[in-house]
Coordinates of C-alpha atoms and ligand atoms in Angstrom, one line a residue:
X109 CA -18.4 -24.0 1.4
X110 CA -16.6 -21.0 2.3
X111 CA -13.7 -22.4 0.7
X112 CA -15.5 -22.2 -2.6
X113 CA -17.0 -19.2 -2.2
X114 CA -13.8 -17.5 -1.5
X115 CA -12.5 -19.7 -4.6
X116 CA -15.1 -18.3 -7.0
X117 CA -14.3 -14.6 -6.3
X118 CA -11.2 -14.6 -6.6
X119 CA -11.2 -11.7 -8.9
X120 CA -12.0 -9.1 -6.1
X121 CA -9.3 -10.0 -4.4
X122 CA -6.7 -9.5 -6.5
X123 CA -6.2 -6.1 -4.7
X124 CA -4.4 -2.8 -4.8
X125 CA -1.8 -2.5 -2.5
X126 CA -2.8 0.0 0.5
X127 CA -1.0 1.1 3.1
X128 CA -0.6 -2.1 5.0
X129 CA 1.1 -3.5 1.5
X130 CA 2.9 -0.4 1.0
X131 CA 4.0 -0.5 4.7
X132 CA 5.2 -4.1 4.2
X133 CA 7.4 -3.4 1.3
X134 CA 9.0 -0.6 3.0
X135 CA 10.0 -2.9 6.0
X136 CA 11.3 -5.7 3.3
X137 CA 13.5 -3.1 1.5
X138 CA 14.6 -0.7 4.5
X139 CA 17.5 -3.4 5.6
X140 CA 18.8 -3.3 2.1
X141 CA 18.3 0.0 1.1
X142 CA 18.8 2.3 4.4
X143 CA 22.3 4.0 3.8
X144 CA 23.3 2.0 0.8
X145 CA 24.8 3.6 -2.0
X146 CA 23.1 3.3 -5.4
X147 CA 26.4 2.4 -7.7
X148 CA 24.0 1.5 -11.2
X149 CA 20.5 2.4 -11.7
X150 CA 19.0 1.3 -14.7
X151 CA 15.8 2.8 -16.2
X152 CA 13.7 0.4 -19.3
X153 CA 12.0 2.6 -20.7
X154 CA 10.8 6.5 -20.3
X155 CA 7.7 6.2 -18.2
X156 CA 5.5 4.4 -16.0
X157 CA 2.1 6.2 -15.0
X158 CA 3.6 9.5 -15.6
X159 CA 7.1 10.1 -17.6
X160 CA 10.4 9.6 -15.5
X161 CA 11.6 13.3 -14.6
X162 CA 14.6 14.6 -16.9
X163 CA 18.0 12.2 -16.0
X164 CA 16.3 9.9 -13.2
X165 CA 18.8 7.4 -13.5
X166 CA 21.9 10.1 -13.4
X167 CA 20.5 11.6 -10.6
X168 CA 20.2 8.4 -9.0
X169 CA 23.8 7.2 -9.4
X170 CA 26.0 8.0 -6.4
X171 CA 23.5 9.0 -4.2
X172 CA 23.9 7.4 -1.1
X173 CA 20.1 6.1 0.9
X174 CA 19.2 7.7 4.2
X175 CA 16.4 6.0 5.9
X176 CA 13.3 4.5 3.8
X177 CA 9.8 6.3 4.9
X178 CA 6.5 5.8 3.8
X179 CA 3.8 9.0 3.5
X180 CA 0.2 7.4 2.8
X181 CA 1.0 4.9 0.0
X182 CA 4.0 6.8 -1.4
X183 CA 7.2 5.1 -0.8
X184 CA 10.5 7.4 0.5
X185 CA 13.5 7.1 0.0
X186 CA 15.8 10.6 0.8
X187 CA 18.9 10.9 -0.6
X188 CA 22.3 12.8 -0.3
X189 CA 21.9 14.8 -3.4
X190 CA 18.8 16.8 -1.3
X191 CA 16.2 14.9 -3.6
X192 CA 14.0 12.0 -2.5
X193 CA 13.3 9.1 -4.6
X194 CA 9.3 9.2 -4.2
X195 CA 7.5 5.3 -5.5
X196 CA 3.6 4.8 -5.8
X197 CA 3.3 1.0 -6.3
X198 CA -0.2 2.0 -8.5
X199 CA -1.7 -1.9 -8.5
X200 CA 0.5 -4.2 -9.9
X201 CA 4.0 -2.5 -8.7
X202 CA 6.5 -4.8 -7.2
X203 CA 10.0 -4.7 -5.6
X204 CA 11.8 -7.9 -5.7
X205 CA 15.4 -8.2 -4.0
X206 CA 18.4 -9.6 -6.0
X207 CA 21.3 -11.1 -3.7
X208 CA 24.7 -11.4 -5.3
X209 CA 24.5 -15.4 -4.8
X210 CA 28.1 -16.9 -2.4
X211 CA 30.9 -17.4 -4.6
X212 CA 29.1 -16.1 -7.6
X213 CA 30.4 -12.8 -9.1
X214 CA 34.0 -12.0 -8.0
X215 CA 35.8 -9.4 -5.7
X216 CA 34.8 -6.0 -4.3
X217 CA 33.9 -3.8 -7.2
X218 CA 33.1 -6.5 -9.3
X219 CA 28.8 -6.7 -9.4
X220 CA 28.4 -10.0 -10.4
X221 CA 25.5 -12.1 -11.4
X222 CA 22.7 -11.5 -9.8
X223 CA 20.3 -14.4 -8.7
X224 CA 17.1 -14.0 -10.4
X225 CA 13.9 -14.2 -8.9
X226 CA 11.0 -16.3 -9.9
X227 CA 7.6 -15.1 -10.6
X228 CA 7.5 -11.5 -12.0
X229 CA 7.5 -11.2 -15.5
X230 CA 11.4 -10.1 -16.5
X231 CA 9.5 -7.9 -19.6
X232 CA 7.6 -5.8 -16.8
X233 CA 10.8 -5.1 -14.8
X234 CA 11.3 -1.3 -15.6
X235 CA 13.8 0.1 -13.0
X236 CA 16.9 -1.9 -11.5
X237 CA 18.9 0.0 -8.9
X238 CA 22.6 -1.8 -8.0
X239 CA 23.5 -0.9 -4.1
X240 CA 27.1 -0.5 -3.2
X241 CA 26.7 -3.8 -1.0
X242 CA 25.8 -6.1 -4.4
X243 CA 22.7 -5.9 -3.9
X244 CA 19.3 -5.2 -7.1
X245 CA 16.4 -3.9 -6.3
X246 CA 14.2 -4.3 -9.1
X247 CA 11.1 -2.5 -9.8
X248 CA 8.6 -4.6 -12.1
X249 CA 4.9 -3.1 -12.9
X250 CA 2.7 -5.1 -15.7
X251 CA 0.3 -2.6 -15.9
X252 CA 2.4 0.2 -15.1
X253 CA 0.1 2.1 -12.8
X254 CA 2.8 2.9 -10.4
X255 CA 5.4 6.1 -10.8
X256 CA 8.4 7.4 -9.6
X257 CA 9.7 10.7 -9.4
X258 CA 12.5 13.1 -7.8
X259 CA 11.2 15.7 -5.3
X260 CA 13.8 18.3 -3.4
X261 CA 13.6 17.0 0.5
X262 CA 13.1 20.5 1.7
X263 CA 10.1 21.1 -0.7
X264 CA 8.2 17.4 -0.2
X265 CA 5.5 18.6 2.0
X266 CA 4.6 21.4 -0.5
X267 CA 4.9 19.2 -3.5
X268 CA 1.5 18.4 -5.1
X269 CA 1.9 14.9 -3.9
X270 CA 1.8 15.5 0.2
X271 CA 0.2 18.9 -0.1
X272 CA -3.1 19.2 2.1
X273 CA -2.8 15.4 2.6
X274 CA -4.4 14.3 6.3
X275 CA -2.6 12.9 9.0
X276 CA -1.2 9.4 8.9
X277 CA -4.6 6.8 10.4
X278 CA -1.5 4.9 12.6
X279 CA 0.3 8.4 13.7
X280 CA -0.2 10.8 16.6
X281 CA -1.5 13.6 14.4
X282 CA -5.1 11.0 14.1
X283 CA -7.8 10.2 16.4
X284 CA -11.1 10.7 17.8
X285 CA -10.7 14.4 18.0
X286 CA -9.5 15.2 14.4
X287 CA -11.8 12.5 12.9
X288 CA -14.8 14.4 15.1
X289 CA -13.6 17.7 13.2
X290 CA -13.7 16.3 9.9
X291 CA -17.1 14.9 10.1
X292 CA -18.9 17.3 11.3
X293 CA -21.5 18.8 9.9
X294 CA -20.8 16.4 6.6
X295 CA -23.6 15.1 4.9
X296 CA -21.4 12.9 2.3
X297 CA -21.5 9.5 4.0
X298 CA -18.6 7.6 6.5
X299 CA -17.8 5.3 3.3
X300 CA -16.9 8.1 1.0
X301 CA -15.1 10.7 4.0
X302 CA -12.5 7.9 4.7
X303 CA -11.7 7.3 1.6
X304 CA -11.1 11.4 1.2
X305 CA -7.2 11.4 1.4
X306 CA -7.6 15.2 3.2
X307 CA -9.3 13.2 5.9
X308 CA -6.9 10.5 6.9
X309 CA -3.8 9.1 4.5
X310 CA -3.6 6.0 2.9
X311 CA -6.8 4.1 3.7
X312 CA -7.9 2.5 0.7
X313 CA -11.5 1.2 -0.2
X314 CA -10.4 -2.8 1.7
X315 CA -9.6 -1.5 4.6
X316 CA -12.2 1.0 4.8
X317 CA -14.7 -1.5 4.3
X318 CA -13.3 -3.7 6.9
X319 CA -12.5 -0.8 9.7
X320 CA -16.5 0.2 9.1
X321 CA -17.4 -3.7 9.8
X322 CA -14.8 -3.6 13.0
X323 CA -16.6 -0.4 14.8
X324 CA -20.1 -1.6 13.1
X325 CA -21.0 1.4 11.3
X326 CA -23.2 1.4 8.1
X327 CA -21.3 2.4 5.1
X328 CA -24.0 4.5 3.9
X329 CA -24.3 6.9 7.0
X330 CA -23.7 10.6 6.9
X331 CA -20.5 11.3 8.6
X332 CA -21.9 14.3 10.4
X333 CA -24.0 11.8 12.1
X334 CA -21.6 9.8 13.7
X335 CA -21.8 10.2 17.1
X336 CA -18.4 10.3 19.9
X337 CA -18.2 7.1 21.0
X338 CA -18.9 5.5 17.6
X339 CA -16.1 7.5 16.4
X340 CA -13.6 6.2 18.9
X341 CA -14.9 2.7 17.6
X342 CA -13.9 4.1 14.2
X343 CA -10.8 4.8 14.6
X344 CA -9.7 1.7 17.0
X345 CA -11.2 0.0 14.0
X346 CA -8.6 1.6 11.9
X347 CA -5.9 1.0 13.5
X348 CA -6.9 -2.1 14.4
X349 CA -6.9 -3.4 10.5
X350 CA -4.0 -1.5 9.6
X351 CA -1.9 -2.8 12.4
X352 CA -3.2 -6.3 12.0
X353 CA -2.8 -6.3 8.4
X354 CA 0.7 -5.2 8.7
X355 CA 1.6 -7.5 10.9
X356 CA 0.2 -10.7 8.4
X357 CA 2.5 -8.8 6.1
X358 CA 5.3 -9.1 7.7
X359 CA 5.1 -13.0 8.4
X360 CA 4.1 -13.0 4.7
X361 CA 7.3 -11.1 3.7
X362 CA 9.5 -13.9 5.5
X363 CA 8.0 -16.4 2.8
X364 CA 8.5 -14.7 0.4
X365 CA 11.8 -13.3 0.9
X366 CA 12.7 -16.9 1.6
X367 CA 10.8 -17.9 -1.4
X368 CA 11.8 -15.4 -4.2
X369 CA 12.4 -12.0 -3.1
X370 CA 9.7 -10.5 -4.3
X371 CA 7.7 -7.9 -2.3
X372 CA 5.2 -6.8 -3.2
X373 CA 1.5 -9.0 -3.3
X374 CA 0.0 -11.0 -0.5
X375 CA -3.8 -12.1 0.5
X376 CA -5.1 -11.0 4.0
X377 CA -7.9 -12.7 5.7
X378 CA -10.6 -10.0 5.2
X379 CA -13.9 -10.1 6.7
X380 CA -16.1 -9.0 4.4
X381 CA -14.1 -7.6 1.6
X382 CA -14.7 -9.9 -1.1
X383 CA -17.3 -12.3 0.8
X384 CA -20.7 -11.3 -0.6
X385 CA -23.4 -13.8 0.4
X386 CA -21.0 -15.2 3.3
X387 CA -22.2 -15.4 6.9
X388 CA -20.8 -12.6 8.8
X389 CA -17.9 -13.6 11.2
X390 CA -18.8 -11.3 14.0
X391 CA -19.5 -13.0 17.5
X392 CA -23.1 -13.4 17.8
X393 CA -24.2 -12.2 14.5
X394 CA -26.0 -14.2 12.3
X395 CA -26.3 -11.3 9.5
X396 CA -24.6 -12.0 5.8
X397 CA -22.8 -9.7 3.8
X398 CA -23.7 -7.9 1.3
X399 CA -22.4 -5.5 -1.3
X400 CA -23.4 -2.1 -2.7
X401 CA -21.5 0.3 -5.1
X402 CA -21.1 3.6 -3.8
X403 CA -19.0 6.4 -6.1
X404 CA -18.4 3.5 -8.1
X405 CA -16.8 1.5 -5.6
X406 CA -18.4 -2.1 -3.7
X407 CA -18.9 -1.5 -0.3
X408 CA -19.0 -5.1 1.8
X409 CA -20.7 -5.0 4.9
X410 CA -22.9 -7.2 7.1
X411 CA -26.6 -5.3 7.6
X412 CA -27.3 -6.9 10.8
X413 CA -23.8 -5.6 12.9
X414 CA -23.3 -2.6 10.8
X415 CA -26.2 0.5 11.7
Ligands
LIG719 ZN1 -22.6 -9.0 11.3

């Protein structure tokens, strides 16, 4: 039955990619990208989201990789010129990796033929960046949600993008004490505060869900009155689904590397993202779960477990 359910609703799991997803392409693309240099970058067309800033490919070409960071759901990428290569992955954004195939191509210097991937659409592919170890990286977006742009290193925190951003939910800079801070006094409810990126970075409407059904909060209660120890729940729930889903991802990305290079997309086991009507899956609990729309976004959650 499950099986059918999960079948049937499909549609709200075709997901945005959050942090965990974002974390997970980092890790695929750091052991070809980290200190490579970028010897052809070739842009499709003049925009994604937002434009291309002025010569993005040109300032591109040359520039040499230092090591690949991720800030919420922005990919990192700081180069040699004293820019960083800044990537949002919006909701259909995908890397896929090219490998020069063995004995395809021809010497040093020469770039070859690159092995195409399966799957993504070639017509969506909108950026191609050529490393100096014959290696593509291609960036393909069907919807073109995502965006990329060139930030001076020494101005990134100040840029509009990181500016008064919260502290990253699996870094030192979060936990019970700074998550106490931030909720109190607030009226707004627990649902909506996490999802406030001045809060905590990154989380996502999925994962909030699923952290409030871990530490068995009520998406609907008033942040100001959660009390201590259910806000060390909170934010061992966090982490919890953040670290777990990352890890999936990164048995996922061996597939798929092994499969077609892409990075990019892959479906997580939630617990009650998605599974309206379902039983809940919580030891003991014999609740369902149900969904309600708050700020104009479904909120899962099992009404028995979650007060
Ligand atoms: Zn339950």
């Amino acid at each position: 039955m499950r099986e059918l359910a999960a079948c049937r609703r499909i549609p709200y799991l075709v997901a945005m990619p959050e942090l965990p997803e974002v974390e997970t392409v980092r890790r695929g693309l750091a052991p070809h990208l980290d200190g490579a240099r970028l010897v052809e970058v070739e842009q499709r067309r003049p925009d994604l989201r937002f434009p291309f800033p002025d010569d993005f490919a040109a300032r591109l070409r040359g520039a040499r990789i230092g090591t690949l960071t991720r800030r919420a759901k922005y990919l990192l990428a700081p180069l040699d010129t004293g820019e960083t290569l800044v990537a949002h992955l919006g909701m259909t954004g995908r890397f896929t990796i090219e490998e020069r195939l063995e004995g395809e191509g021809g010497d040093a210097g020469a770039l070859g033929r690159f092995h195409h991937a399966a799957g993504a659409d070639p017509k969506h592919t909108h950026v191609v960046l050529t490393t100096d170890r014959g290696v593509g990286v291609s960036y393909n977006d069907a919807r073109r949600f995502g965006y990329m742009t060139l930030i001076p290193t020494a101005r990134l925190e100040e840029s509009p993008y990181f500016k008064g951003l919260g502290p990253e939910p699996l870094g030192r800079g979060f936990g019970p004490t700074t998550l106490a801070q931030a909720f109190a006094g607030r009226r707004q409810s627990v649902k909506a505060t996490l999802l406030d990126q001045r809060v905590v970075a990154g989380l996502g409407n999925i994962y909030v869900c699923e952290a409030l059904h871990r530490a068995r909060l009520h998406p609907e209660r008033a942040a100001g009155d959660i009390g201590p120890s259910e806000i060390k729940r909170l934010v061992s729930g966090i982490r919890t689904v953040l670290t777990e889903a990352i890890a999936a991802g990164g048995s996922t990305l061996r597939d798929y590397r092994s499969a077609d290079g892409a990075l990019g997309y892959f479906q997580h086991a939630f617990k009650v993202y998605g599974r309206e009507d379902d039983a809940c899956v919580s030891p003991r609990c014999h609740g369902v779960v149900q969904r309600i729309v708050q700020g104009g976004r479904s909120s899962f959650y099992c009404s028995q477990c979650q007060r």
